[in-house]
mmCIF file of C-alpha atoms and ligand atoms in Angstrom:
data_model
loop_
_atom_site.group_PDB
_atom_site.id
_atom_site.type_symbol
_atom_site.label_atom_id
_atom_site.label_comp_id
_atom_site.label_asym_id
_atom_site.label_seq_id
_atom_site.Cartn_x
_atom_site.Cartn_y
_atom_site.Cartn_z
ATOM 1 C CA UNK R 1 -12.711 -49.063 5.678
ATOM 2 C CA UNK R 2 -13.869 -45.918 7.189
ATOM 3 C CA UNK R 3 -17.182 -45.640 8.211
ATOM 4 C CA UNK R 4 -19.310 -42.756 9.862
ATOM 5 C CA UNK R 5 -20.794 -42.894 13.124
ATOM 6 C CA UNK R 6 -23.639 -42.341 13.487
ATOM 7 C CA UNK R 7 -23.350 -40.123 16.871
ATOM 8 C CA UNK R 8 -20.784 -38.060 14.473
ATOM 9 C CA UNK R 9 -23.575 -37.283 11.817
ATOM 10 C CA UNK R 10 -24.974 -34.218 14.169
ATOM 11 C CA UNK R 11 -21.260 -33.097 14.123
ATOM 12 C CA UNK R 12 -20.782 -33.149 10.730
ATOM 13 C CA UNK R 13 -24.344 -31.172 10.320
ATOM 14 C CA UNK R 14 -23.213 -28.237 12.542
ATOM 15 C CA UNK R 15 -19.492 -27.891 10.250
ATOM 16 C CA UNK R 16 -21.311 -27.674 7.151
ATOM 17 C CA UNK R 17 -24.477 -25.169 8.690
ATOM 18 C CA UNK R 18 -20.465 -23.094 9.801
ATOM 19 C CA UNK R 19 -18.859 -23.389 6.140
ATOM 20 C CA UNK R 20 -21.870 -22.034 4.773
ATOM 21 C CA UNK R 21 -22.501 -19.720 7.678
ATOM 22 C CA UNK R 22 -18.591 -18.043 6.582
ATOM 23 C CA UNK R 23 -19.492 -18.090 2.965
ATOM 24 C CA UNK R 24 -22.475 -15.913 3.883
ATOM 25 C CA UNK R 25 -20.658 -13.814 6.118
ATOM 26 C CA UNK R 26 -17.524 -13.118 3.777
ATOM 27 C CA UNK R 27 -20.233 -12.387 1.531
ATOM 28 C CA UNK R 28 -21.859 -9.847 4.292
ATOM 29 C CA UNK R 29 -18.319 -8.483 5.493
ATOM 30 C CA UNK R 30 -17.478 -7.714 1.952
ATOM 31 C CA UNK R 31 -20.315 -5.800 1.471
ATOM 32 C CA UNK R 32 -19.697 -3.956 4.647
ATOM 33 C CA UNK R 33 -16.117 -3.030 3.412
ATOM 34 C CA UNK R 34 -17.106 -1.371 0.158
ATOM 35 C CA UNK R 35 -20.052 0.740 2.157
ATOM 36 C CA UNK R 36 -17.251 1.445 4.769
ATOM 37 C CA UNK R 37 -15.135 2.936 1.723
ATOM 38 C CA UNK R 38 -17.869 4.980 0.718
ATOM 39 C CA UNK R 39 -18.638 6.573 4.109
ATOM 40 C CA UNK R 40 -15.293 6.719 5.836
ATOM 41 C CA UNK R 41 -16.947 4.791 8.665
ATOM 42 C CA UNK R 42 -18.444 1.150 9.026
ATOM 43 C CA UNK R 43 -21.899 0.962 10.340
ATOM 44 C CA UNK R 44 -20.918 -1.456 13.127
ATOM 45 C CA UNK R 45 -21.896 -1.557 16.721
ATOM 46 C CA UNK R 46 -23.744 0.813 18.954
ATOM 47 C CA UNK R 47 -25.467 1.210 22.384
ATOM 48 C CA UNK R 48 -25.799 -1.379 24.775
ATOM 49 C CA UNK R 49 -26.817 -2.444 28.158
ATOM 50 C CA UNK R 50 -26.283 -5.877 29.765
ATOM 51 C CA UNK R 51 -25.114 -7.629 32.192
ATOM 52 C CA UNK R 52 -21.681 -9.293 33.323
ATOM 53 C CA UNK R 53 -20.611 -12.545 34.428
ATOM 54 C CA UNK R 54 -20.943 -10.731 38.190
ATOM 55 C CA UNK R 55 -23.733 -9.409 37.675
ATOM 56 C CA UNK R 56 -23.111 -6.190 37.513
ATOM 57 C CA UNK R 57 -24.347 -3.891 34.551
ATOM 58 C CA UNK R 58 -22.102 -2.755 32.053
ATOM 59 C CA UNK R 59 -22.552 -0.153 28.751
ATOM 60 C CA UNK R 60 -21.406 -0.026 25.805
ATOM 61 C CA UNK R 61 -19.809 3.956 27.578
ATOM 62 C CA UNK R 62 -18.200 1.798 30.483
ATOM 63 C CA UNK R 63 -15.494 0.857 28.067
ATOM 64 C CA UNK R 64 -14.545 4.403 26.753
ATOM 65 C CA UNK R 65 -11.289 5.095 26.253
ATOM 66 C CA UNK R 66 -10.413 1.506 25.762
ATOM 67 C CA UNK R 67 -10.007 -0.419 22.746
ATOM 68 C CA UNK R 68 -13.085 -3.567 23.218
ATOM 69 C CA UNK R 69 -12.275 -6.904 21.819
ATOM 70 C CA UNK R 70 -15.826 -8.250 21.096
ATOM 71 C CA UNK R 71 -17.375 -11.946 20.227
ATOM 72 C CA UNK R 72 -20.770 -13.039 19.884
ATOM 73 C CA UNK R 73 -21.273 -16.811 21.076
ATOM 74 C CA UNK R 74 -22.408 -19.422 23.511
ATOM 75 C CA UNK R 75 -21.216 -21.180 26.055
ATOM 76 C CA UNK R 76 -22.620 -24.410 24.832
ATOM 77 C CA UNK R 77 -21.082 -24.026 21.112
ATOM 78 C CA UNK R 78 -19.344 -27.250 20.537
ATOM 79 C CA UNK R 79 -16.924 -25.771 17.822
ATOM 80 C CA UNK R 80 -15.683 -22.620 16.795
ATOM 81 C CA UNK R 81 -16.512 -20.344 20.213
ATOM 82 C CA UNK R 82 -13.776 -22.058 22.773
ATOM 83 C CA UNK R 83 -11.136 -21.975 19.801
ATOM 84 C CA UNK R 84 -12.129 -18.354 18.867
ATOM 85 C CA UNK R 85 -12.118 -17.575 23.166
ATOM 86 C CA UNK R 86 -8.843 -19.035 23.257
ATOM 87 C CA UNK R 87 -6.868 -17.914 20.551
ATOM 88 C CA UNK R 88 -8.628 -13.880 22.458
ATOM 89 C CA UNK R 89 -7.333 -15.097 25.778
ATOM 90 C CA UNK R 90 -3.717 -16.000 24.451
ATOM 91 C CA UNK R 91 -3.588 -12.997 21.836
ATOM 92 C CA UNK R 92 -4.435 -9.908 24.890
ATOM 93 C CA UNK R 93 -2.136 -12.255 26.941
ATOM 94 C CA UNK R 94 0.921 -11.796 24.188
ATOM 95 C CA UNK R 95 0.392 -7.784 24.103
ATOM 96 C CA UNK R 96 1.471 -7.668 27.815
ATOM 97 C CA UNK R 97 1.326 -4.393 29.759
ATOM 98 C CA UNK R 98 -0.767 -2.869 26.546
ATOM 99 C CA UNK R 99 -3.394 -5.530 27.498
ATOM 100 C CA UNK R 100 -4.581 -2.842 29.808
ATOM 101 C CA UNK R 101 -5.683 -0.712 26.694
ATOM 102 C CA UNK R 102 -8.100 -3.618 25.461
ATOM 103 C CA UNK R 103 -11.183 -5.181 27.524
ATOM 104 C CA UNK R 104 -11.993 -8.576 25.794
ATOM 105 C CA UNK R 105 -15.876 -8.914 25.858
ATOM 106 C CA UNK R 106 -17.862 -12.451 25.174
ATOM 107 C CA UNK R 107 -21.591 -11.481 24.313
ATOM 108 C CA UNK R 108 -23.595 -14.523 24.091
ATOM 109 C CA UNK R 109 -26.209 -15.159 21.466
ATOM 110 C CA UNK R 110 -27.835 -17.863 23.904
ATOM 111 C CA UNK R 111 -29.256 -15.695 27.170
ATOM 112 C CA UNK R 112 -31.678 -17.968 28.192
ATOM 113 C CA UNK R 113 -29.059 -20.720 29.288
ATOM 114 C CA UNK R 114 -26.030 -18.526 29.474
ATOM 115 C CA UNK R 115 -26.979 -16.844 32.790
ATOM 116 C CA UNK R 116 -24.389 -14.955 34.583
ATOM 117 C CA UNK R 117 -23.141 -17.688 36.778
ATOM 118 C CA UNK R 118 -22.979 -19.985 33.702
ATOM 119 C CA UNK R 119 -20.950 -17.582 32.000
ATOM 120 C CA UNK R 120 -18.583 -16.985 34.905
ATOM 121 C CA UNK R 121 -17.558 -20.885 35.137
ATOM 122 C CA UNK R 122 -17.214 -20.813 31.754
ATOM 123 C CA UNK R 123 -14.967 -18.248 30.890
ATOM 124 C CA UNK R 124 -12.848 -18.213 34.068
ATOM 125 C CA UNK R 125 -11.177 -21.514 31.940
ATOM 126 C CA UNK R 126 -9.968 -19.107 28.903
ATOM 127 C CA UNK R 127 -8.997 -16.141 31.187
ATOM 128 C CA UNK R 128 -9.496 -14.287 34.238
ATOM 129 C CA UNK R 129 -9.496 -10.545 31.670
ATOM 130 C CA UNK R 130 -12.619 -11.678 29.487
ATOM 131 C CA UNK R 131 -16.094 -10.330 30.525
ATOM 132 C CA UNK R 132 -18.624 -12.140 29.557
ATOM 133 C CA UNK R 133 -22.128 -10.187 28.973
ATOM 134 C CA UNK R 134 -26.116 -11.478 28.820
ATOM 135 C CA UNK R 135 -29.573 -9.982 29.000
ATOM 136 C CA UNK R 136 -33.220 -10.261 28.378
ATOM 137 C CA UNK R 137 -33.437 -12.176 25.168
ATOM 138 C CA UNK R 138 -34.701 -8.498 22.993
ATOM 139 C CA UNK R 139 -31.846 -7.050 24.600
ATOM 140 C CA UNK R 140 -29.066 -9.295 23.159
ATOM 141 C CA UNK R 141 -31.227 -9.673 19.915
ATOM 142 C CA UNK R 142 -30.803 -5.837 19.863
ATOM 143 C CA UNK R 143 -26.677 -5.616 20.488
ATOM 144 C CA UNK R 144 -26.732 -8.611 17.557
ATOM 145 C CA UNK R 145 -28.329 -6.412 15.173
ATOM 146 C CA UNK R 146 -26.151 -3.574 16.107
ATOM 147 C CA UNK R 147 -23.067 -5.892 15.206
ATOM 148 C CA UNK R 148 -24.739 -7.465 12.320
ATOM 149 C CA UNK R 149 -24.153 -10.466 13.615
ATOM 150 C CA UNK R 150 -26.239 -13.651 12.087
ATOM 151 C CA UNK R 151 -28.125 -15.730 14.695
ATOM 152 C CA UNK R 152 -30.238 -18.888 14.307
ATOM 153 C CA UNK R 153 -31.337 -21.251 16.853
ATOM 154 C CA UNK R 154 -31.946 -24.607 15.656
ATOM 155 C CA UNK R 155 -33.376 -27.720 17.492
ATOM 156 C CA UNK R 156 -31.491 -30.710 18.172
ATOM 157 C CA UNK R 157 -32.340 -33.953 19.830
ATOM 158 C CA UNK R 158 -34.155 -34.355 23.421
ATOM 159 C CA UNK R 159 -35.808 -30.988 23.311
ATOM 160 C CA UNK R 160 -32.603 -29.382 22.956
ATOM 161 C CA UNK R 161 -31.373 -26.445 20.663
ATOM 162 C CA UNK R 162 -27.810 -25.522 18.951
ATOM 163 C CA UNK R 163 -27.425 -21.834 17.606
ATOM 164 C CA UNK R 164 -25.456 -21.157 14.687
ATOM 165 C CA UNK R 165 -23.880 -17.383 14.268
ATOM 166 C CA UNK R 166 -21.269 -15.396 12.670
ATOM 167 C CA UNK R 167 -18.013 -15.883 13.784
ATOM 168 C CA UNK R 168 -16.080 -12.518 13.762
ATOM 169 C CA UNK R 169 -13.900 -11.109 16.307
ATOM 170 C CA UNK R 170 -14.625 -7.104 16.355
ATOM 171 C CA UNK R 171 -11.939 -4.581 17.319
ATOM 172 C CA UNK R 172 -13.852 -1.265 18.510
ATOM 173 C CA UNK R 173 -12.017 1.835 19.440
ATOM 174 C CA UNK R 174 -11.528 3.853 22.839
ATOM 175 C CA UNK R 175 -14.656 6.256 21.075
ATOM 176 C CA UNK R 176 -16.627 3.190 20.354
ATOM 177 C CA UNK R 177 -16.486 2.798 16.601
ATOM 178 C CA UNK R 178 -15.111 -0.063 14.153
ATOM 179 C CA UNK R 179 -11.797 -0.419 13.522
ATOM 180 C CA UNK R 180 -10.889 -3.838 12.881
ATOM 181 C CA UNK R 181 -12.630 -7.240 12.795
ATOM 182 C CA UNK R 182 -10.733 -11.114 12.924
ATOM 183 C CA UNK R 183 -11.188 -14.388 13.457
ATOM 184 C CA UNK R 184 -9.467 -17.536 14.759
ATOM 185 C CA UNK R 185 -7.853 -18.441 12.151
ATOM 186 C CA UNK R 186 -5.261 -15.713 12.886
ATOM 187 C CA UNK R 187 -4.012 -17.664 15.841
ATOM 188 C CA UNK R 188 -2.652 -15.702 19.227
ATOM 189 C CA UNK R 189 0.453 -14.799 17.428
ATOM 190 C CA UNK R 190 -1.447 -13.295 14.368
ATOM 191 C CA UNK R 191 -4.276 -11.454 16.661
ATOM 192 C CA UNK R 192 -1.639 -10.210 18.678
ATOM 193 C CA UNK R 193 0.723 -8.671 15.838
ATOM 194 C CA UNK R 194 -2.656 -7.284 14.063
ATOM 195 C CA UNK R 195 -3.966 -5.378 17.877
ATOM 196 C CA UNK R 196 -0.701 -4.230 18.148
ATOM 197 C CA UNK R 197 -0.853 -2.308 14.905
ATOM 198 C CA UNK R 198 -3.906 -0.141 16.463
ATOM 199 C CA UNK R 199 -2.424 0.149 19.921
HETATM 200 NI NI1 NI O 201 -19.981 -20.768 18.663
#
């Protein structure tokens, strides 16, 4: 007989707060699309300022002239963020020398634990090209709003906190605007093949 544990329950919250978090964000994306038809040009993205993993500043007009690969997470996400980070890491890995043309960026939606030092450890396991970026807590709220991404912190046990978000991989051009978006499920094979297409 299979039974639940108990220490799995919290586990099994956080997959169904994600189902329902990718219902409401096919829901969002789709919406997104048909305004993009209308327009010629998805309102996605904008200005920002931040900080990397080094601690060095970085804009949104650092990365001119390259393509950015960009994902909104945490470093303490127990789920979808190190798959989505890896399958990045292995995709720009697969487009070899054209890897140049694309600067993978990690923004996380959790700056008041995901300092820069955190986010260097962190991301130096996935791969040595990814740049992780933080800020003051307005300033990341700001870039998420820019990207539409969805954001919710929610308390777990021992004074602790989990934060659920969208979970969309955004290709932005070398001029800054939306061109693409993705997400894990692709795999580094499928990424790959679909960046190469813009390249
Ligand atoms: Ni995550």
């Amino acid at each position: 007989m299979i039974r639940t544990k108990p220490a799995l329950i919290p586990y099994i919250f956080a997959l169904a707060a994600i189902l329902a978090g990718w219902v409401w964000q096919a829901g969002d994306q789709m919406a997104g699309l048909g305004h993009m038809v209308q327009s010629g040009e998805a309102d996605i993205g904008g200005p920002f300022s931040l900080i990397d993993q080094n601690g060095k500043p970085r804009t949104d007009a650092d990365f001119r002239g390259r393509y950015m690969l960009i994902y909104f997470g945490y470093t303490n996400c127990p789920d979808v963020c190190p798959v989505s980070l890896g399958v990045i890491a292995d995709a720009v890995e697969r487009l070899g020398p054209q890897a140049a043309r694309i600067a993978p960026i990690f923004i996380t939606v959790d700056p008041e634990r995901d300092t820069p030092s955190i986010l260097q450890q962190y991301l130096a396991v996935f791969s040595p090209k990814l740049i992780g970026l933080t800020g003051t807590p307005k300033e990341i709220r700001q870039v998420a709003r820019e990207y539409r991404v969805y954001v919710a912190k929610h308390p777990t046990q021992g004074g602790n906190y989990s934060v659920d978000h969208s979970n969309i991989i955004y290709l932005m051009g070398p001029n800054g605007k939306f061109v693409a978006n993705y997400d894990e499920t692709l795999g580094p094979d499928g990424l790959a093949a679909a960046l190469k297409k813009h390249l």
